[in-house]
Coordinates of C-alpha atoms in Angstrom, one line a residue:
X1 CA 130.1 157.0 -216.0
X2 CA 127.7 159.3 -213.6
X3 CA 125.3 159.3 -216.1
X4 CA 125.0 155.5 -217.0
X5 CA 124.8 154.9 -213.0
X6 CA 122.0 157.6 -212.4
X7 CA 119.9 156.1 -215.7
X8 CA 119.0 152.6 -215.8
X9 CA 116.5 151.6 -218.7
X10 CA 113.0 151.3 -217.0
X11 CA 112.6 147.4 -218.6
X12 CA 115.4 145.7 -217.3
X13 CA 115.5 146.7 -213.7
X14 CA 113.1 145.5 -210.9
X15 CA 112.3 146.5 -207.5
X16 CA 114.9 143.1 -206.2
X17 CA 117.6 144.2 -208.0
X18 CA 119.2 146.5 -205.3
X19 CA 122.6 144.9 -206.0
X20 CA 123.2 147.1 -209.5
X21 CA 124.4 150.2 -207.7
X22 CA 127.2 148.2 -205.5
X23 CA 128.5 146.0 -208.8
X24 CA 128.7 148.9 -210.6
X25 CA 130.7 151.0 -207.6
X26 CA 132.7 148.3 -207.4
X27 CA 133.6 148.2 -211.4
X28 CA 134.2 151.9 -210.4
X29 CA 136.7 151.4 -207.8
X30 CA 138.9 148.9 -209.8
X31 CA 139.0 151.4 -212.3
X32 CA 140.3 153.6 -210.2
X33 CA 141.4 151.8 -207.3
X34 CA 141.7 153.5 -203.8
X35 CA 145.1 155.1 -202.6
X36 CA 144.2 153.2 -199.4
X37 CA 145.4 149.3 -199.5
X38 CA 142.8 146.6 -199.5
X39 CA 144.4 144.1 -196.7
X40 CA 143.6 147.1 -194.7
X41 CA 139.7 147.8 -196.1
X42 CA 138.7 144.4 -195.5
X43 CA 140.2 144.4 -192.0
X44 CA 139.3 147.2 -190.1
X45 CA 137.7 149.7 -192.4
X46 CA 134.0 150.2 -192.8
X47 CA 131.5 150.5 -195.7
X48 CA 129.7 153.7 -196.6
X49 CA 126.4 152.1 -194.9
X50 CA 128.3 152.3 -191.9
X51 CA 128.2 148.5 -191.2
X52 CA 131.8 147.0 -190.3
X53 CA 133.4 144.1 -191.4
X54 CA 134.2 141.1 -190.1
X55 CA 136.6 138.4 -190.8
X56 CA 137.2 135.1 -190.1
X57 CA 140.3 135.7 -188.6
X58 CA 141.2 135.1 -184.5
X59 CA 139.8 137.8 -182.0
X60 CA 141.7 140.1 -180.3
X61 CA 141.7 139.0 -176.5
X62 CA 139.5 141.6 -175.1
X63 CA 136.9 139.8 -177.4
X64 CA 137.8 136.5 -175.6
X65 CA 137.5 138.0 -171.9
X66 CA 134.0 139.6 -172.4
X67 CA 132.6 137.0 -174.2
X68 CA 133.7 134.5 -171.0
X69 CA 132.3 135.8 -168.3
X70 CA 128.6 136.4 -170.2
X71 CA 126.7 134.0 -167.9
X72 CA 123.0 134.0 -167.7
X73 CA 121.8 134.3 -164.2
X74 CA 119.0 132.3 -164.6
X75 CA 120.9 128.8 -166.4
X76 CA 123.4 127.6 -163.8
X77 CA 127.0 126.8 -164.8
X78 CA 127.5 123.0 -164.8
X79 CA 131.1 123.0 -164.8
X80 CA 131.1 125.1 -161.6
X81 CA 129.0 122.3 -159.8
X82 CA 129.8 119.5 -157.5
X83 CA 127.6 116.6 -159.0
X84 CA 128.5 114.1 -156.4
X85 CA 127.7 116.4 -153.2
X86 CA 123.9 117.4 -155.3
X87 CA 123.4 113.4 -155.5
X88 CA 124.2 112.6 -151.8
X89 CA 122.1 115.6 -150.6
X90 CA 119.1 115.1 -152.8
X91 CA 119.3 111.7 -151.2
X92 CA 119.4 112.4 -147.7
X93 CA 116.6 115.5 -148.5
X94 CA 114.3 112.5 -149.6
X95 CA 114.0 110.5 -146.1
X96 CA 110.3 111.8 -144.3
X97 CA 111.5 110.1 -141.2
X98 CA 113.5 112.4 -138.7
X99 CA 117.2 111.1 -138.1
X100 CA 119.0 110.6 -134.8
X101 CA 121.9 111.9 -134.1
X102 CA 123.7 108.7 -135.0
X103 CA 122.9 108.6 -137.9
X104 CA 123.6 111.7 -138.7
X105 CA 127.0 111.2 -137.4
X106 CA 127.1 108.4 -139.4
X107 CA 126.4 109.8 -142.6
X108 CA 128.9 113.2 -142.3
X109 CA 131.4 110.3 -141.6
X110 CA 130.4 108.8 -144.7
X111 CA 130.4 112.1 -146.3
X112 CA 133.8 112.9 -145.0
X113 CA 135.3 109.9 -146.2
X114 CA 134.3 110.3 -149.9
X115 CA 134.9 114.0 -150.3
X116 CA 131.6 114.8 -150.3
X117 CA 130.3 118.2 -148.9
X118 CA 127.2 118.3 -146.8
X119 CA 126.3 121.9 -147.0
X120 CA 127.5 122.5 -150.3
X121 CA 124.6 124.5 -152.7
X122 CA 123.3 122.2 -155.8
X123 CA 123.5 124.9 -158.5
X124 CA 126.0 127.4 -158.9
X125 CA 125.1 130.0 -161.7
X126 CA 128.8 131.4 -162.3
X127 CA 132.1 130.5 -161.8
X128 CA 133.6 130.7 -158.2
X129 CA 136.3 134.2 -158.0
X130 CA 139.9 132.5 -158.1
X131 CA 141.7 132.4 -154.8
X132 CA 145.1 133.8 -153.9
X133 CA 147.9 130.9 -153.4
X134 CA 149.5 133.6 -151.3
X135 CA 149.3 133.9 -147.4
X136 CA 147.6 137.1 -146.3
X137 CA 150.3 138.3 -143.9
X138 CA 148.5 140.6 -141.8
X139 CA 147.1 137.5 -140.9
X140 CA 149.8 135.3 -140.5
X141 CA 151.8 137.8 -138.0
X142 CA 149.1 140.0 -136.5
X143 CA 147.2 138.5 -133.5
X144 CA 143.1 139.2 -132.7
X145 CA 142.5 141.9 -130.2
X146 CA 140.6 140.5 -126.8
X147 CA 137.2 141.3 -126.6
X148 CA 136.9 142.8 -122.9
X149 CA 133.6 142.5 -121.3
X150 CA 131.7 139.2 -120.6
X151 CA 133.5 137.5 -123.3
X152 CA 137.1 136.6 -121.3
X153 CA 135.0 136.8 -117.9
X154 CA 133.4 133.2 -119.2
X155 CA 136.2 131.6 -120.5
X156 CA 136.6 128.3 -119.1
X157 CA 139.6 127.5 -116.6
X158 CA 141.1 123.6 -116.9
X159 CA 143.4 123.4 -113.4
X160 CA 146.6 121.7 -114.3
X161 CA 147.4 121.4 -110.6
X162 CA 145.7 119.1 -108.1
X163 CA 142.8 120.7 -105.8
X164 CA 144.0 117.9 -102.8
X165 CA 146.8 115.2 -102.6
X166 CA 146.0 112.6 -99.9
X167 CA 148.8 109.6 -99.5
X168 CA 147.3 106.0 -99.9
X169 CA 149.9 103.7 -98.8
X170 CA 149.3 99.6 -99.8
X171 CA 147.9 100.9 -103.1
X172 CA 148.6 97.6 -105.1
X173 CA 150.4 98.5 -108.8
X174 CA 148.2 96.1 -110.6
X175 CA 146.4 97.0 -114.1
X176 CA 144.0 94.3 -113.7
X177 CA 142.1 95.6 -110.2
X178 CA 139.6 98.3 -109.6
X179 CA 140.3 99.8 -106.5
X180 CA 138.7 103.3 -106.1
X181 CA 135.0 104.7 -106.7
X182 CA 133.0 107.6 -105.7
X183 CA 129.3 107.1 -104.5
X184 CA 126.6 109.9 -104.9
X185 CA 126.3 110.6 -101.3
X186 CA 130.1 112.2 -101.4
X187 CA 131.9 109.3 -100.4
X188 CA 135.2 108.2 -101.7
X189 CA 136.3 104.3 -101.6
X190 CA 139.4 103.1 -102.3
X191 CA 140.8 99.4 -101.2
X192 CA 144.7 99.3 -100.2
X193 CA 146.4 96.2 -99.6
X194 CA 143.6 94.3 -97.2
X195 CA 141.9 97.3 -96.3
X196 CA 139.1 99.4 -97.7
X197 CA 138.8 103.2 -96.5
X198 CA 136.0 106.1 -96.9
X199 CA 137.1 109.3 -97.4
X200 CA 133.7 111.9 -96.6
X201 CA 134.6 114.5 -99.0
X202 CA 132.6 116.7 -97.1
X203 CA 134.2 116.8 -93.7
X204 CA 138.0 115.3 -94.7
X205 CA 137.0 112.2 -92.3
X206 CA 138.7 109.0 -93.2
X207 CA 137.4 105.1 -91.8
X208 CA 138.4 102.1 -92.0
X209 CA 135.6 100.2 -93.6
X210 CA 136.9 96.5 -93.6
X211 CA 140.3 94.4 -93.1
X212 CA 140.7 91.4 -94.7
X213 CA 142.8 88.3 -92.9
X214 CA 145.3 86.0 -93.9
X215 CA 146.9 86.7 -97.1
X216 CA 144.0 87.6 -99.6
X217 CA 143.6 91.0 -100.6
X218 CA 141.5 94.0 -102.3
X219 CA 141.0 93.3 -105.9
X220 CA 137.9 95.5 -106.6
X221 CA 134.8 97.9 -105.3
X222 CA 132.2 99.6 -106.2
X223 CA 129.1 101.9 -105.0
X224 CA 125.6 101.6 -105.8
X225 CA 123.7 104.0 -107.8
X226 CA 122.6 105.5 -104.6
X227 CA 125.8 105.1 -102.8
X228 CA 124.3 103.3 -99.8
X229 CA 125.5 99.8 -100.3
X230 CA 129.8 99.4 -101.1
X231 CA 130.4 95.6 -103.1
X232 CA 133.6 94.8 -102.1
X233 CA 135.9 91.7 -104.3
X234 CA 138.5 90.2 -103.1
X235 CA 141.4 88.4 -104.3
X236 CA 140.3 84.3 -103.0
X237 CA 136.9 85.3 -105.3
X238 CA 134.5 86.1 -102.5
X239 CA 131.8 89.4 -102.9
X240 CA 131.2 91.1 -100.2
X241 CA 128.2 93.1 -99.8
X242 CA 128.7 96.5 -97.1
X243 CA 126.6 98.9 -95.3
X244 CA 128.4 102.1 -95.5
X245 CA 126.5 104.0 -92.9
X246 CA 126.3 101.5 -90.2
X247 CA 129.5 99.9 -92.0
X248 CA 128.5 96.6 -91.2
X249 CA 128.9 93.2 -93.5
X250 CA 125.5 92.9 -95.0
X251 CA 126.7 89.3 -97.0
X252 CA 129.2 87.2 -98.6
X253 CA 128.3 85.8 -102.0
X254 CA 131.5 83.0 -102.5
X255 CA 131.6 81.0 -105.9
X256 CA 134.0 82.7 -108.4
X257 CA 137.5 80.2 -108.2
X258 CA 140.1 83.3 -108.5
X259 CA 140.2 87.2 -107.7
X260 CA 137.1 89.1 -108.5
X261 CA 138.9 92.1 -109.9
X262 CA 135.5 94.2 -111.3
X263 CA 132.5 94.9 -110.5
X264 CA 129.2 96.8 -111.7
X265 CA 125.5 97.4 -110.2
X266 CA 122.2 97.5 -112.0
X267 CA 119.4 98.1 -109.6
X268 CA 119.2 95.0 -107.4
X269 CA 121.9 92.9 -109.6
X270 CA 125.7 93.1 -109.2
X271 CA 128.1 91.9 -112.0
X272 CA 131.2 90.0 -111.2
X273 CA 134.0 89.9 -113.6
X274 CA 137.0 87.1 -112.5
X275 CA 140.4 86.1 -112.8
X276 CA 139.4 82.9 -115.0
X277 CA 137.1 84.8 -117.8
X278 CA 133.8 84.3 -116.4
X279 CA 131.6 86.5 -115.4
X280 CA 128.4 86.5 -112.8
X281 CA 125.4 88.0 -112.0
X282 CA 124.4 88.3 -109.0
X283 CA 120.8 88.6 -107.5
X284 CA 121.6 90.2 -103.9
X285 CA 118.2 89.7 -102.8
X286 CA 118.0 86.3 -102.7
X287 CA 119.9 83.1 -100.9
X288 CA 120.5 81.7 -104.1
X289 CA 122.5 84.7 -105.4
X290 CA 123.8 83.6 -108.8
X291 CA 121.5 84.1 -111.7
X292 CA 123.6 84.0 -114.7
X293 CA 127.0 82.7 -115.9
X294 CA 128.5 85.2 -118.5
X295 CA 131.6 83.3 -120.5
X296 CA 133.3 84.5 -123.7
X297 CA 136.4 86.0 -122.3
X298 CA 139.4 83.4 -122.0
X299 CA 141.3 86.1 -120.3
X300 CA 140.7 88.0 -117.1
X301 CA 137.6 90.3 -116.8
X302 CA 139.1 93.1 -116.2
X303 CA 136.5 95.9 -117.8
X304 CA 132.8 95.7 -116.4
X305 CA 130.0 98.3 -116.8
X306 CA 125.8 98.6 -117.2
X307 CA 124.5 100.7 -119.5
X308 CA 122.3 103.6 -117.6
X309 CA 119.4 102.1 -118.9
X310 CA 120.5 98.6 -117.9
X311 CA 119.8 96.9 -121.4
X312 CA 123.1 95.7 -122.5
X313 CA 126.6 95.0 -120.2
X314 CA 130.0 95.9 -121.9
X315 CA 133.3 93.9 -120.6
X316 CA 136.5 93.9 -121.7
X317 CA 139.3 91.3 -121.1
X318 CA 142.8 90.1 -121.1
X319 CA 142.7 88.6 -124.3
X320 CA 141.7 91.8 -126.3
X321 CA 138.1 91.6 -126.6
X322 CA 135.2 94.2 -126.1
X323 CA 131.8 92.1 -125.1
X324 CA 128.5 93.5 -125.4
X325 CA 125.5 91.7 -123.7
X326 CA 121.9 91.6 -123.7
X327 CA 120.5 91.6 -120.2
X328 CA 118.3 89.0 -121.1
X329 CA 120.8 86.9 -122.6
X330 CA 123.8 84.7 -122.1
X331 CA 125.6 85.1 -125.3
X332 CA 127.2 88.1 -126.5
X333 CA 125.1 90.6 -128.9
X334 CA 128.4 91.1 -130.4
X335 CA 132.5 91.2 -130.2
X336 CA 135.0 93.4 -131.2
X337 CA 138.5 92.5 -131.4
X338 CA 140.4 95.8 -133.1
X339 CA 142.1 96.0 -129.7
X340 CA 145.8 94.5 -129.3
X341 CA 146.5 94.8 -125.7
X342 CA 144.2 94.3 -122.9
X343 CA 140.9 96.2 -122.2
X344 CA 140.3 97.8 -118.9
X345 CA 138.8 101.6 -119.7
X346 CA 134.9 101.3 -120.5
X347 CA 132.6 103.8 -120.5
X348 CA 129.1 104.5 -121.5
X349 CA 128.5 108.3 -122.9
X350 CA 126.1 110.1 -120.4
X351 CA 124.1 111.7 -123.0
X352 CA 124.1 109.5 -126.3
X353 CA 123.0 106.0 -125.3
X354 CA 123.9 103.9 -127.6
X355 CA 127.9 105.1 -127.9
X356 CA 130.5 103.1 -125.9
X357 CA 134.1 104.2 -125.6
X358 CA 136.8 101.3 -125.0
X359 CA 140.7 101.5 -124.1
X360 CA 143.4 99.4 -125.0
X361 CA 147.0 98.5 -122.9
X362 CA 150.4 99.3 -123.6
X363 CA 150.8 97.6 -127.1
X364 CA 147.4 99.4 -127.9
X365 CA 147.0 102.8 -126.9
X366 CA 143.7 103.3 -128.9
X367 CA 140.1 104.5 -127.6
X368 CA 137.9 102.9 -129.9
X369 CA 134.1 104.6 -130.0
X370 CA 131.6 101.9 -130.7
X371 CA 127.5 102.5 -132.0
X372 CA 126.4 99.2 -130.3
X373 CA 123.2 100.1 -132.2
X374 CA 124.8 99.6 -135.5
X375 CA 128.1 98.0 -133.9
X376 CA 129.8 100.2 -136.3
X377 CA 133.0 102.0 -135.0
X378 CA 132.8 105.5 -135.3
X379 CA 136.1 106.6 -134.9
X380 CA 139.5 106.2 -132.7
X381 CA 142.3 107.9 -130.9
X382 CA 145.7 107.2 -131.0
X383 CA 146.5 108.2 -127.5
X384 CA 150.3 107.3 -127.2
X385 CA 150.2 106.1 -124.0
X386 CA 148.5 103.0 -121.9
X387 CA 144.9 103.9 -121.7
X388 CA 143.6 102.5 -118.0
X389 CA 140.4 104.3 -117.8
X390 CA 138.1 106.6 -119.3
X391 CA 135.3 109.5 -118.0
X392 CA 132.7 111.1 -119.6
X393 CA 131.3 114.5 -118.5
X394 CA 128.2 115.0 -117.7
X395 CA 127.6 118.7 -119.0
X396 CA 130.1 119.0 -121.5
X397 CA 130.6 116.9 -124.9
X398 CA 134.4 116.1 -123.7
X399 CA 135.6 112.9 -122.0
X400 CA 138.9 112.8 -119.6
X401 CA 141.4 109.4 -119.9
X402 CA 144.1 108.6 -117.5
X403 CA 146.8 106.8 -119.0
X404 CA 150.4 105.1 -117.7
X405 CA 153.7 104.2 -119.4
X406 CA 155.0 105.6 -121.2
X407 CA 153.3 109.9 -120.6
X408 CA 151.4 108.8 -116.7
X409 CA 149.0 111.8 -117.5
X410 CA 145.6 112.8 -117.6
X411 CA 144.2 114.0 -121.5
X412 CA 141.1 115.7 -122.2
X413 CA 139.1 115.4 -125.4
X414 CA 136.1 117.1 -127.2
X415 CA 133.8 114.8 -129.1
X416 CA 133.2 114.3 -131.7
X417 CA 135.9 115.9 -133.1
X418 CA 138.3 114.1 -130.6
X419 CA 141.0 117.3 -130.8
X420 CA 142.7 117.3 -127.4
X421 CA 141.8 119.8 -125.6
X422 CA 145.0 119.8 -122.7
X423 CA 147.4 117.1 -121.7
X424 CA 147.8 117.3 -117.3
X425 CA 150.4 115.7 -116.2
X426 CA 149.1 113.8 -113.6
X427 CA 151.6 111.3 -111.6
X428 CA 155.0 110.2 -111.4
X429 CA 153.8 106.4 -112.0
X430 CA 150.7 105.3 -114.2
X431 CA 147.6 106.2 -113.3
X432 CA 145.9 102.9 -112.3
X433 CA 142.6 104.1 -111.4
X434 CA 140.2 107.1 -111.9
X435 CA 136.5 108.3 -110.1
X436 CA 134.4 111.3 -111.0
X437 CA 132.7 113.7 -108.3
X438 CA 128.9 113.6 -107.9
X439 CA 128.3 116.7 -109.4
X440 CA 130.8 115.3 -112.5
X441 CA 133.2 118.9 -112.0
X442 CA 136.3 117.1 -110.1
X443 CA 138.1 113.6 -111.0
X444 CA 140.2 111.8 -108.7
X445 CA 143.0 109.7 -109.3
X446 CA 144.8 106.9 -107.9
X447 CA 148.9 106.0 -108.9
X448 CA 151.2 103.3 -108.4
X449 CA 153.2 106.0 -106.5
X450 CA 150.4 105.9 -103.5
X451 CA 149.3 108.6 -103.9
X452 CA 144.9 110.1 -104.5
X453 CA 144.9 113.4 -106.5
X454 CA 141.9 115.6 -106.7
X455 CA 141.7 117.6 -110.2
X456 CA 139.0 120.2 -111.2
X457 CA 138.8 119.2 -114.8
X458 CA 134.7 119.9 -115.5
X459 CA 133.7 123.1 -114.4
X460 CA 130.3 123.3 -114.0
X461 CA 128.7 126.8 -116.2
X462 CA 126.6 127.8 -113.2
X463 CA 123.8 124.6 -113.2
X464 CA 125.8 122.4 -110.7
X465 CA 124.5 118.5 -110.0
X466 CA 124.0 118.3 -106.1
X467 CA 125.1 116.2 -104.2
X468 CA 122.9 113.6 -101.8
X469 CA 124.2 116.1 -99.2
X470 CA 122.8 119.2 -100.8
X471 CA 126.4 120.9 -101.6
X472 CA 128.3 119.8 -104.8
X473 CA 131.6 117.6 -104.1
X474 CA 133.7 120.4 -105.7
X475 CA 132.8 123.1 -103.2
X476 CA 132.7 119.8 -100.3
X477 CA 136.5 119.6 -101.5
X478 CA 137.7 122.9 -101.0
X479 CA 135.9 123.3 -97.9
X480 CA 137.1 120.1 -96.2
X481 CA 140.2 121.0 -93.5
X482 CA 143.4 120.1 -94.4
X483 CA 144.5 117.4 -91.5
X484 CA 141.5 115.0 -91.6
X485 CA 140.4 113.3 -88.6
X486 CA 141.8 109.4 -88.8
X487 CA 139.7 106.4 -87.4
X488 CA 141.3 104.0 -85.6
X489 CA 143.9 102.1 -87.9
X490 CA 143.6 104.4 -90.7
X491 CA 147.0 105.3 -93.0
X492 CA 144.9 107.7 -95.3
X493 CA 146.8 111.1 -94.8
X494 CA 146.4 114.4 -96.2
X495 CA 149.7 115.8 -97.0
X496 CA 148.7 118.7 -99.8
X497 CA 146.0 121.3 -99.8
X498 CA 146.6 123.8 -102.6
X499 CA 144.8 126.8 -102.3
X500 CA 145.6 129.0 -105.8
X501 CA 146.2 126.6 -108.3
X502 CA 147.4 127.5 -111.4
X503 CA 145.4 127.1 -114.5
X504 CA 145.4 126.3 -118.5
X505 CA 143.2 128.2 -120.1

């Protein structure tokens, strides 16, 4: 058998036929088969080149976990990606024009909305490592170290105490009316029954401004932007136009045919919301004072304020509505009606323009924020409680609401994303009315149970806004004695002056 292996006949073999030598091995071995089974050659065993065999049978799972996670780095891995977020950012990427912050807000509202991430990266070359469905309990019941230094030395105090408590006696428990504002040169107005007072945060002194006779009353006032010049309403729907430094009458603009129970300046012109749903503007300038007639609301006007740049008027009324006007229009630029109750609280943010912030009564309870560039709303708060009035800050992105039945407190939010911050509970009645300080730190607030609180909500970081007088009205506040000096018929008392209030932080 060697020798007919080793010497093939020179004619019948060619330099292709490299196959001989195996079929005739093989003839070999089923001659004389192998001790070694077969099922176990063709398995695992290996030939005497040294090559191994395969099957087509199933492989073993360490084959299955290698061959997995072989990625390349430079393909990405489609099934780890997030088509929809790569579509919305490749759209946004391909605007040249820069965006506003509106719109950006806009669009992350969007985004939010439809499960879309923003940030998220477009390609993804392997598979994100699995997370653990288990809670890491060193940090479920371990608690961060403070950082000492500069770090607690900053952190902001919110006073959940009252700075001052004066008593205002006649205060008249009436949603509708706007009784109490605070003008730039540190002076605090507030009407009660047929009176209207100033309170000189600086000093503690208290005069009586006005008395009205027979049996009308104080429905509204307010400052203007300079705080020399107090427009007072009254209930038989007469303005009345005061000097507050030599406190003398100045005018009386008559016309409106009930109570004038809001008011709001811009510049030379003075806005005049009424009992009947009309509203006026009012040229104080000039004999003939009325300019324009304002009427959508069939309710009472009981929400009134200018835009700082004195472009469009917001009012809110009794029947639900929120109006926005054009200055240079009598017809409104648009109404919303997602209110239920009643709309008193209005307010303009400081530092976006174009972002309103409305509040419903008791069967509403919402603050709605409005873009009255797009007159898309951009989101609300369910408040759980009356909402009467509403303040922006100046130096912070946080606003502070007063509210009454069923909580009477004070709650301050961040913006935009409206967490509350603290709740302060404020009064023992609803809080009818609310002013901020000059330099925007302090709030004041007027109750049902007569009384004016003082609260240091918006602590300036160090860059305080001064005061006409050259000292901020938080430091004017603190500073100011304890017993005030009365005018002559004055019921204003001071009957609280904490010194070490305690704090939230």
């Amino acid at each position: 058998m060697a020798d007919f292996a080793a010497k093939p006949t020179m004619g019948s073999q060619t330099p292709h036929q490299s196959k001989a030598p195996s079929r005739n091995l093989k003839d070999d071995r089923h001659i004389n088969p192998s001790p070694r089974p077969m099922s176990k050659l063709s398995v695992g065993s290996s030939d005497m080149n040294g090559m191994s065999a395969r099957t087509s049978g199933p492989p073993s799972p360490r084959q299955k976990k290698s061959k997995a996670s072989q990625y390349d780095r430079f393909i990405p891995n489609r099934s780890a990606m997030d088509m929809a977020s790569s579509q919305f950012n490749i759209a946004r990427s391909d605007s040249d024009q820069p965006l506003d912050s509106a719109t950006i807000a806009y669009q992350e509202e969007i985004a939010r909305a439809c499960g879309v991430s923003i940030n998220k990266r477009i390609l993804k070359f392997r598979e994100e490592a699995p997370t653990s469905e288990k809670d890491d309990l060193r940090q479920v019941y371990s608690r961060p170290a403070l950082k000492a230094g500069a770090s607690t030395g900053t952190k902001r105090r919110i006073l959940n105490t009252p700075e001052r408590v004066l008593d205002a006696p006649g205060l008249v428990d009436d949603y509708y009316l706007n009784l109490l504002d605070w003008s730039m040169g540190n002076m605090l107005a507030i009407g009660l029954d047929q009176s209207v007072y100033l309170w000189d945060a600086s000093t503690g002194d208290v005069n009586s401004l006005c008395q009205l006779e027979g049996d009308a009353y104080i429905s509204s006032v307010k400052w203007t932007a300079d705080g020399t010049y107090l427009a007072v309403g009254t209930s038989d729907g007469d303005v009345q136009i005061w000097d507050a430094e030599s406190q003398n009458r100045i005018r009386t603009m008559s016309g409106h045919q009930a109570r004038v129970g809001v008011m709001s300046w811009e510049k030379h012109m003075l806005s005049s919301g009424c009992r009947d749903g009309s509203i006026w503007n009012h040229d104080v300038r000039v004999a003939a004072h009325k300019t324009a007639e304002l009427v959508a609301h069939s309710g009472e006007v009981c929400g009134l304020t200018w835009r700082a740049d004195g472009a469009l008027l917001a009012s809110g009324g009794n029947d639900n509505l929120v109006n926005i006007w054009d200055a240079r229009s009598t017809v409104p630029k648009f109404t919303k009606t997602q209110h239920t109750a009643a709309v008193k609280a209005l307010a303009w943010s400081p530092w976006q323009l174009n972002l309103l912030a409305s509040g419903g009564g008791s069967y509403d309870r919402h603050v709605h924020f409005w873009n009255t560039t797009t007159t898309a709303r951009l989101n609300s708060i369910d408040t759980g409680s009356q909402v009467t009035s509403i303040q922006w800050s100046s130096e912070y992105r946080e606003l502070v609401t007063s509210h009454g039945f069923p909580h009477n407190h004070l709650a301050l939010w961040s913006y935009p994303s409206l967490t509350k911050i603290v709740d302060i509970p404020a009064h023992d009645t609803r809080v009818l009315h609310t002013a901020i300080s000059p330099d925007g730190q302090t709030v004041a607030t007027a109750a049902s149970d007569e009384s004016l609180k003082f609260w240091r909500i918006f602590e300036s970081r160090g860059k305080s806004i001064r005061s006409g007088k050259g000292d901020t009205a938080a430091s004017m506040l603190s500073s100011a004695s304890s017993s005030s000096s009365h005018g002559s018929g004055s019921t204003v008392q001071s009957i609280l002056d904490v010194t070490r209030p305690s704090y939230i932080r």
